[in-house]
Amino acid sequence: MSRCAQAAAVAATVPGAGVGNVGIRPPMVPRQASFFPPPVPNPFVQQTQIGSARRVQIFLLGIILLPIRALLVVLILLLAWPFAAISTVCCPEKQTHPVTGWRRKITQTALKFLGRAMFFSMGFIVAVKGKVASPLEAPVFVAAPHSTFFDGIACIVAGLPSMVSRNENAQVPLIGRLLRAVQPVLVSRVDPDSRKNTINEIIKRATSGGEWPQILVFPEGTCTNRSCLITFKPGAFIPGVPVQPILLRYPNKLVSSAFFFLFSIQLCMLTFCQLFTKVEVEFMPVQVPNDEEKNDPVLFASRVRNLMAEALGIPVTDHTYEDCRLMISAGQLTLPMEAGLVEFTKISQKLKLDWDGVRRHLGEYASIASSSKGGRIGIEEFAEYLKLPVSDVLRQLFALFDRNHDGSIDFREYVIGLAVLCNPANTEEIIQVAFKLFDVDEDGYITEEEFSTILQASLGVPDLDVSGLFKEIAQGYSISYEEFKNFALKHPEYAKIFTTYLDLQTCHVFSLPKEVQTAPSMASNKVSPEKHEDSTSDKKDD
């Protein structure tokens, strides 16, 4: 009875443990509202269906409009290049001082005119709302939602502010020279200090008192389908200066498919083949950070995002660019790309997980779900992965992972389940108690017979065959404490099965008379990790 008392004492400290009627399972880990699924499951991909009549219309218009518009765009770019060259001549690629004087006035005026002419030639009809703030009023513009490279029209309307761009873009012939003319903040992918240098450059320019041009940032950091606003990166808000939000709207239906996974050539062709494309650019009132927001750029970014989402009439989600990377990884693992979406910002902050950790879990998830249809884990795949039969206890564990009760576990539920349910129960103390209960004769090693006896009792399956699971843990004919511990740490899913058994033991122990509960232990403890190296066993010689 001392073992059950030990189990009861430890189980009482495990999340979800409880004491009550033996026939009634105590409540487990409660659902957390903060982990409810997002209002928009996938903000990165959208399928736009084009009817037969619309296809014919696009084809006919394309025959006429496509070559004319393509020719006009090339012509305007060639006309803009000399002005860009004048602006950037004798200037280093990464500018340390702003372009001033006549060069700035001439090139800015010419490039703004040519920029408007280029978008007009592509069929864009631009409606501007609100007033553009001066550099002293708002050194930074933040534009959203970001769905296509045509969003660059906001740069033209805002007066050619500087933009944050990849260093590789500045190397592209013709386009690179035009990009450098707006004095961009260039980001290098190979420089380990690039993030720090970029933030320092944004701070320097934003606090220059109008010496540098204003900065335009797309704070989402990637393209979406405009159905929501994903997490804003804090870079534009770190300087703690006023920002002016810019809202982008595309009323045309076909443009809604122009983002992320659609190739740029296809996007241009669809746009050029439309008679016209409407764009609305709205400049919202300048947002000034309070003292708390100056010290917390994430808080400032969150408030601005909520204001912009409210004005657009769309929800916000905690997706971010890392979700895109996980989508690509899911596709490489032969899973549906949508399987990788977890709302990375929320998961990483609340569960203290980094991208590498979530990516590792995705690999584990793929090994379980790869055989199932739709990339989701059912009860059968769950049982097969754990090498256990489908039992009441396993169904209870599966139900805890299955947060929306749809009969399957997606990757987001899997990550949350491991972090909330299994990892807290997979402590050193729990592993020690588990080993003690499995080690029936207390000799410091677990035989297959002992292993089978406890698992049969905990799962309620008298004829359970555990030989496959036992061989996976043991390196010989028995399991040492180190082998048991290493396996438990690598497979936290089993921890919740064991604490379920401890819950039942707790209910049983506390239902007994007090004198039985407090009966002293007559057996010595031989499995404490500190004493394990000194213990000997005939089974080890086997």
XYZ file of N, CA and C in Angstrom, residues 15 18-19 86 160 168 183 231 264 283 408 422 437 480 499 537:
48
model
N -1.115 18.518 -12.794
C -2.284 19.191 -13.332
C -3.330 18.193 -13.786
N -7.116 14.755 -9.208
C -8.206 15.113 -8.313
C -8.602 13.951 -7.457
N -9.379 14.205 -6.441
C -9.812 13.177 -5.513
C -11.320 13.186 -5.475
N 20.420 59.514 -61.522
C 20.851 60.824 -61.028
C 20.788 60.868 -59.498
N 6.689 58.544 -52.110
C 7.973 57.833 -52.222
C 8.770 57.825 -50.920
N 19.040 41.658 -51.861
C 19.091 41.061 -53.191
C 18.279 41.867 -54.205
N 15.899 55.375 -51.362
C 16.760 55.265 -50.174
C 16.238 54.207 -49.191
N -0.158 38.845 -37.174
C 0.683 39.535 -36.196
C 1.577 40.587 -36.860
N 4.285 35.442 -59.849
C 4.227 36.849 -60.217
C 3.786 37.038 -61.664
N -5.534 56.820 -45.678
C -4.582 57.256 -44.660
C -5.372 57.555 -43.377
N -10.558 13.988 -34.437
C -9.200 13.901 -34.973
C -8.340 14.988 -34.331
N 1.166 16.938 -21.566
C 2.179 15.905 -21.367
C 3.460 16.418 -20.719
N 6.696 2.081 -9.605
C 5.497 1.253 -9.733
C 5.707 0.117 -10.720
N 16.545 -0.407 -17.441
C 17.163 0.323 -16.338
C 16.462 1.674 -16.170
N -0.117 9.440 -15.593
C -0.791 10.255 -14.577
C -2.284 9.937 -14.510
N 21.779 -6.507 -9.844
C 20.622 -7.324 -10.181
C 21.057 -8.511 -11.000
